[in-house]
Short mmCIF file of C-alpha atoms in Angstrom, two decimals:
data_model
loop_
_atom_site.label_atom_id
_atom_site.label_comp_id
_atom_site.label_asym_id
_atom_site.label_seq_id
_atom_site.Cartn_x
_atom_site.Cartn_y
_atom_site.Cartn_z
CA MET A 15 -18.50 21.05 17.88
CA ASP A 16 -19.31 17.83 19.83
CA LYS A 17 -16.79 14.96 19.90
CA SER A 18 -18.89 12.63 17.67
CA ALA A 19 -19.02 15.31 14.88
CA PHE A 20 -15.26 16.13 15.17
CA GLN A 21 -14.50 12.41 14.99
CA ALA A 22 -16.76 11.88 11.86
CA TYR A 23 -14.78 14.61 10.25
CA GLU A 24 -11.31 13.10 11.21
CA ASP A 25 -12.52 9.74 9.95
CA GLU A 26 -13.31 11.32 6.52
CA ILE A 27 -10.08 13.09 6.42
CA GLN A 28 -8.16 10.02 7.01
CA ALA A 29 -10.24 8.22 4.39
CA LEU A 30 -9.34 10.85 1.82
CA GLU A 31 -5.57 10.63 2.83
CA GLU A 32 -5.82 6.93 2.26
CA GLU A 33 -7.55 7.07 -1.06
CA ILE A 34 -4.69 9.84 -2.16
CA ARG A 35 -2.05 7.41 -1.04
CA LEU A 36 -3.52 4.62 -3.11
CA LEU A 37 -3.77 6.83 -6.14
CA THR A 38 -0.33 8.06 -5.91
CA GLU A 39 0.97 4.67 -5.68
CA GLU A 40 -1.16 3.56 -8.76
CA TYR A 41 0.16 6.67 -10.56
CA GLU A 42 3.84 5.85 -9.60
CA ASP A 43 3.33 2.17 -10.93
CA ILE A 44 2.12 3.43 -14.29
CA ARG A 45 4.73 6.03 -14.47
CA GLN A 46 7.56 3.41 -13.80
CA GLU A 47 6.08 1.01 -16.31
CA SER A 48 6.00 3.59 -18.90
CA MET A 49 9.51 4.43 -18.53
CA PHE A 50 10.55 0.89 -19.89
CA PHE A 51 9.20 1.85 -23.42
CA SER A 52 10.55 4.33 -25.81
CA ASP A 53 8.12 6.95 -27.52
CA GLU A 54 8.17 4.75 -30.85
CA GLU A 55 7.10 1.68 -28.73
CA ILE A 56 4.29 3.44 -27.17
CA LEU A 57 2.98 4.86 -30.43
CA GLU A 58 3.21 1.41 -32.06
CA SER A 59 1.31 0.04 -29.15
CA ILE A 60 -1.46 2.58 -29.48
CA LYS A 61 -1.64 2.15 -33.35
CA SER A 62 -1.87 -1.72 -32.78
CA PHE A 63 -4.64 -1.42 -30.26
CA GLN A 64 -6.50 0.94 -32.48
CA ARG A 65 -6.26 -1.53 -35.38
CA GLU A 66 -7.27 -4.54 -33.37
CA THR A 67 -10.32 -2.58 -31.90
CA GLN A 68 -11.40 -1.51 -35.25
CA GLY A 69 -11.24 -5.03 -36.58
CA GLU A 70 -13.22 -6.47 -33.78
CA THR A 71 -15.75 -3.67 -34.14
CA LYS A 72 -16.26 -4.60 -37.87
CA GLY A 73 -16.53 -8.19 -37.19
CA CYS A 74 -19.41 -7.62 -34.80
CA GLU A 75 -22.87 -6.96 -36.55
CA SER A 76 -24.35 -5.06 -33.61
CA LEU A 77 -24.12 -4.15 -29.93
CA SER A 78 -26.21 -7.07 -29.32
CA ASP A 79 -23.48 -9.30 -30.39
CA LEU A 80 -21.16 -7.72 -27.97
CA LYS A 81 -23.65 -8.11 -25.17
CA ALA A 82 -24.02 -11.84 -26.18
CA GLN A 83 -20.34 -12.18 -25.86
CA LEU A 84 -20.12 -10.56 -22.51
CA GLU A 85 -23.05 -12.56 -21.24
CA SER A 86 -21.11 -15.82 -22.59
CA LEU A 87 -17.99 -14.78 -20.92
CA GLU A 88 -19.92 -14.07 -17.45
CA ALA A 89 -21.48 -17.48 -17.71
CA ASP A 90 -18.07 -19.01 -18.30
CA LEU A 91 -16.59 -17.22 -15.44
CA SER A 92 -19.56 -18.37 -13.16
CA PHE A 93 -19.30 -21.97 -14.24
CA LEU A 94 -15.56 -21.86 -13.22
CA MET A 95 -16.24 -20.25 -9.88
CA LYS A 96 -18.76 -23.03 -9.06
CA LEU A 97 -16.53 -25.72 -10.34
CA THR A 98 -13.37 -24.69 -8.51
CA GLY A 99 -15.02 -22.73 -5.47
CA PHE A 100 -12.59 -19.85 -6.09
CA GLN A 101 -13.64 -16.08 -6.10
CA PHE A 102 -10.97 -13.70 -6.38
CA THR A 103 -11.47 -10.26 -4.45
CA SER A 104 -8.43 -8.30 -5.57
CA HIS A 105 -5.22 -8.32 -7.67
CA SER A 106 -2.58 -5.90 -8.29
CA LYS A 107 0.70 -6.04 -9.99
CA LYS A 108 3.79 -3.75 -10.11
CA THR A 109 6.41 -3.97 -12.95
CA VAL A 110 9.88 -4.08 -11.44
CA GLU A 111 11.86 -4.70 -14.70
CA LYS A 112 11.17 -4.80 -18.38
CA THR A 113 13.45 -5.41 -21.33
CA SER A 114 12.85 -6.93 -24.80
CA ASP A 115 13.20 -10.58 -23.62
CA ARG A 116 12.67 -10.37 -19.70
CA THR A 117 9.78 -8.91 -17.61
CA VAL A 118 9.72 -9.05 -13.78
CA GLN A 119 6.40 -8.04 -11.98
CA LYS A 120 5.28 -8.30 -8.32
CA HIS A 121 1.64 -9.42 -7.78
CA ARG A 122 -0.66 -9.45 -4.84
CA LEU A 123 -3.96 -11.64 -4.89
CA SER A 124 -6.31 -12.29 -2.43
CA GLY A 125 -9.74 -14.33 -2.57
CA LYS A 126 -11.69 -17.25 -1.09
CA CYS A 127 -12.15 -20.77 -2.11
CA HIS A 128 -15.60 -21.89 -0.64
CA SER A 129 -15.21 -20.69 3.13
CA LEU A 130 -11.43 -20.38 3.17
CA SER A 131 -9.84 -16.86 2.59
CA PHE A 132 -6.19 -16.56 1.33
CA GLN A 133 -3.75 -13.83 0.27
CA LEU A 134 -0.79 -14.17 -1.95
CA GLU A 135 2.32 -12.27 -2.81
CA PHE A 136 4.92 -13.51 -5.43
CA GLN A 137 7.20 -12.19 -7.98
CA LEU A 138 6.82 -13.49 -11.57
CA LEU A 139 9.66 -13.59 -14.08
CA GLU A 140 8.60 -14.10 -17.52
CA MET A 141 11.44 -14.87 -20.16
CA GLN A 142 10.90 -14.94 -24.11
CA ASN A 143 13.19 -17.07 -26.09
CA ASN A 144 12.46 -17.13 -29.83
CA GLU A 145 8.71 -17.85 -29.78
CA LYS A 146 8.68 -19.56 -26.38
CA VAL A 147 7.62 -17.82 -22.95
CA SER A 148 8.63 -19.37 -19.70
CA ALA A 149 7.44 -18.06 -16.39
CA VAL A 150 9.16 -18.50 -12.93
CA VAL A 151 7.53 -17.92 -9.51
CA SER A 152 9.83 -16.63 -6.65
CA ASP A 153 9.46 -14.92 -3.21
CA LEU A 154 5.97 -16.52 -2.76
CA SER A 155 4.17 -15.65 0.45
CA ILE A 156 0.84 -17.12 1.42
CA ILE A 157 -1.55 -16.02 4.14
CA MET A 158 -4.42 -18.27 5.24
CA GLU A 159 -6.84 -18.18 8.01
CA SER A 160 -6.44 -21.84 8.68
CA ARG A 161 -2.82 -21.81 8.79
CA GLU A 162 -2.66 -22.48 12.60
CA ASN A 163 -3.59 -26.11 11.58
CA SER A 164 -0.20 -27.91 11.60
CA ASP A 165 -1.11 -29.86 8.27
CA VAL A 166 -2.11 -26.45 6.40
CA SER A 167 1.21 -24.82 7.81
CA LYS A 168 3.50 -27.56 6.55
CA PHE A 169 1.67 -27.63 3.14
CA VAL A 170 1.99 -23.90 2.70
CA SER A 171 5.66 -23.79 3.88
CA ARG A 172 6.55 -26.34 1.29
CA THR A 173 4.67 -24.54 -1.29
CA GLU A 174 6.32 -21.11 -0.63
CA GLU A 175 9.60 -22.93 -0.81
CA HIS A 176 9.10 -24.42 -4.21
CA GLY A 177 7.01 -21.41 -5.58
CA ASP A 178 4.42 -23.99 -6.75
CA LEU A 179 1.31 -21.99 -7.45
CA LEU A 180 -0.40 -24.66 -9.57
CA THR A 181 -0.14 -27.13 -6.76
CA PHE A 182 -1.41 -24.39 -4.17
CA PHE A 183 -4.64 -23.83 -6.16
CA ARG A 184 -5.30 -27.38 -7.03
CA SER A 185 -4.88 -28.54 -3.53
CA LEU A 186 -6.62 -25.70 -1.96
CA SER A 187 -9.51 -26.43 -4.21
CA THR A 188 -9.91 -29.93 -2.96
CA TYR A 189 -9.11 -29.26 0.74
CA ALA A 190 -11.81 -26.36 0.79
CA GLU A 191 -14.35 -28.43 -0.96
CA TRP A 192 -14.04 -31.18 1.76
CA HIS A 193 -14.43 -28.36 4.31
CA GLU A 194 -17.61 -27.22 2.52
CA HIS A 195 -18.84 -30.77 2.26
CA ARG A 196 -18.51 -31.23 5.93
CA ARG A 197 -20.33 -28.06 6.85
CA ARG A 198 -23.11 -28.88 4.56
CA THR A 199 -23.37 -32.44 6.23
CA PHE A 200 -23.22 -31.20 9.74
CA LEU A 201 -26.03 -28.73 8.93
CA HIS A 202 -28.15 -31.30 7.13
CA PHE A 203 -28.16 -33.65 10.30
CA LYS A 204 -28.60 -30.73 12.75
CA ALA A 205 -31.73 -29.62 10.74
CA LYS A 206 -32.94 -33.18 10.51
CA TYR A 207 -32.24 -34.29 13.90
CA PRO A 208 -32.21 -31.42 16.17
CA ASP A 209 -32.94 -33.33 19.43
CA ILE A 210 -30.15 -35.76 18.75
CA VAL A 211 -27.54 -33.79 16.89
CA THR A 212 -25.42 -30.79 18.59
CA LEU A 213 -22.57 -28.91 17.21
CA PRO A 214 -20.47 -27.51 20.19
CA GLU A 215 -18.17 -25.66 17.75
CA GLY A 216 -20.66 -24.62 15.16
CA LEU A 217 -20.75 -25.76 11.61
CA LEU A 218 -17.11 -24.98 11.07
CA GLY A 219 -15.92 -27.39 13.87
CA ASP A 220 -14.54 -30.75 13.14
CA PHE A 221 -16.83 -32.75 15.32
CA ILE A 222 -20.58 -33.34 16.03
CA ILE A 223 -22.10 -35.05 19.16
CA LEU A 224 -24.98 -37.48 19.12
CA ARG A 225 -27.12 -37.78 22.29
CA ASN A 226 -30.21 -40.13 23.01
CA PRO A 227 -32.59 -37.84 24.83
CA LYS A 228 -33.84 -41.10 26.62
CA VAL A 229 -30.43 -42.03 27.99
CA SER A 230 -28.75 -39.47 30.25
CA GLY A 231 -24.90 -39.07 29.72
CA PHE A 232 -24.88 -41.35 26.65
CA GLU A 233 -22.92 -39.46 23.82
CA LEU A 234 -21.35 -40.58 20.58
CA VAL A 235 -18.77 -38.09 19.19
CA ILE A 236 -18.08 -38.32 15.58
CA VAL A 237 -14.80 -36.63 14.85
CA TRP A 238 -14.12 -35.55 11.26
CA LYS A 239 -10.77 -34.32 10.47
CA ILE A 240 -9.52 -33.26 7.08
CA HIS A 241 -5.76 -34.18 6.59
CA LEU A 242 -3.59 -32.15 4.17
CA ASP A 243 -0.25 -33.41 3.63
CA GLU A 244 2.88 -31.62 2.40
CA GLU A 245 2.30 -32.91 -1.23
CA GLY A 246 -1.19 -31.41 -1.27
CA THR A 247 -3.08 -34.68 -0.94
CA THR A 248 -6.39 -34.19 0.96
CA THR A 249 -7.77 -36.95 3.05
CA PRO A 250 -10.94 -37.22 5.15
CA VAL A 251 -10.45 -38.89 8.58
CA LEU A 252 -13.50 -39.88 10.50
CA ASP A 253 -13.61 -41.79 13.83
CA LEU A 254 -16.33 -42.53 16.42
CA LEU A 255 -15.73 -41.71 20.24
CA PRO A 256 -18.37 -43.15 22.59
CA LYS A 257 -18.91 -41.42 25.93
CA VAL A 258 -20.96 -44.02 27.99
CA PRO A 259 -22.25 -43.82 31.69
CA GLU A 260 -20.60 -46.31 34.00
CA GLN A 261 -23.72 -48.30 34.61
CA VAL A 262 -24.54 -48.82 30.87
CA LEU A 263 -20.77 -49.42 30.29
CA GLU A 264 -20.85 -52.42 32.84
CA GLN A 265 -23.96 -53.82 31.27
CA ARG A 266 -22.99 -53.46 27.49
CA MET A 267 -19.27 -53.28 27.58
CA ARG A 268 -18.92 -55.51 24.36
CA SER A 269 -21.49 -53.65 22.29
CA VAL A 270 -20.01 -50.33 23.30
CA GLU A 271 -16.53 -51.30 22.46
CA SER A 272 -17.64 -52.61 19.06
CA LEU A 273 -19.21 -49.19 18.02
CA PRO A 274 -15.94 -47.56 16.59
CA GLY A 275 -15.20 -50.51 14.39
CA SER A 276 -18.70 -50.87 13.23
CA PHE A 277 -18.77 -47.23 12.20
CA ARG A 278 -15.59 -47.33 10.37
CA SER A 279 -16.80 -50.40 8.42
CA ALA A 280 -19.97 -48.45 7.68
CA LEU A 281 -18.06 -45.73 6.37
CA ARG A 282 -16.26 -48.03 3.83
CA LEU A 283 -19.42 -49.78 2.68
CA LEU A 284 -22.04 -46.93 2.67
CA GLY A 285 -20.05 -43.55 2.70
CA ILE A 286 -20.00 -40.86 5.17
CA GLU A 287 -23.58 -39.56 5.08
CA ALA A 288 -25.34 -42.91 5.14
CA ALA A 289 -22.96 -44.23 7.80
CA ILE A 290 -23.95 -41.16 9.99
CA GLU A 291 -27.59 -41.63 9.19
CA ASN A 292 -27.55 -45.12 10.27
CA LEU A 293 -25.83 -44.43 13.58
CA ILE A 294 -28.28 -41.73 14.50
CA LYS A 295 -31.23 -44.17 13.73
CA VAL A 296 -29.75 -46.68 15.64
CA LEU A 297 -29.16 -44.41 18.46
CA GLY A 298 -32.72 -42.79 18.47
CA SER A 299 -34.17 -46.38 18.66
#
């Protein structure tokens, strides 16, 4: 048997072993959860579920009604995904403790918000007092691809410390939306002005370079940072850095020095896309 065939069998064996391990863990989780309930509670839950199912079935005139409800739910989910940018790819939970008024579960969650991936692990404590249910998040751990960014790292650390999932999702949605907006803007200008616009770091970089093909060495660098503070507030920060040959700089020192200030004024008056568009037209002329 050649090495490639042997390796294929070995890979398949490892995949089967991993599948067995995952199924074993899932079985153990289910078995542990079932230990928290008595036989009477399990039977009562089954009967209650059957009653609810029968009641829902009677309330539906036909399978077409169920299909319509499913399509409506899928449409709502699609709308929420487009609105927030979130797409969850996996979720698992494990019950650690359960009593009549207290439940502790460990959750693992992964997904993407626009182009930014994330993974969460946390413990959720739910307590019931009379008819009120309260929930407390603890042991929160967040993994993000962009955590090497110092702003993101500080925000994530503060969120982990306070166990504030709501702030995390709300802030991540805004932060990722600005990333996506910057990517689309860079793509638009690169496609519209391929001879003038260059993207040294690609669409996911934080700057573009504008070059006049007729003036060698003359460049305008538009830097577009996305600042995220520890409170979760997102702020786009743009600036213009001119790179001008010495002979041009000597002739038009005053005009070149005024470019960054003029660009910032255009940003305030016109917005990001219009300010960049005007700058490209001036450069091209």
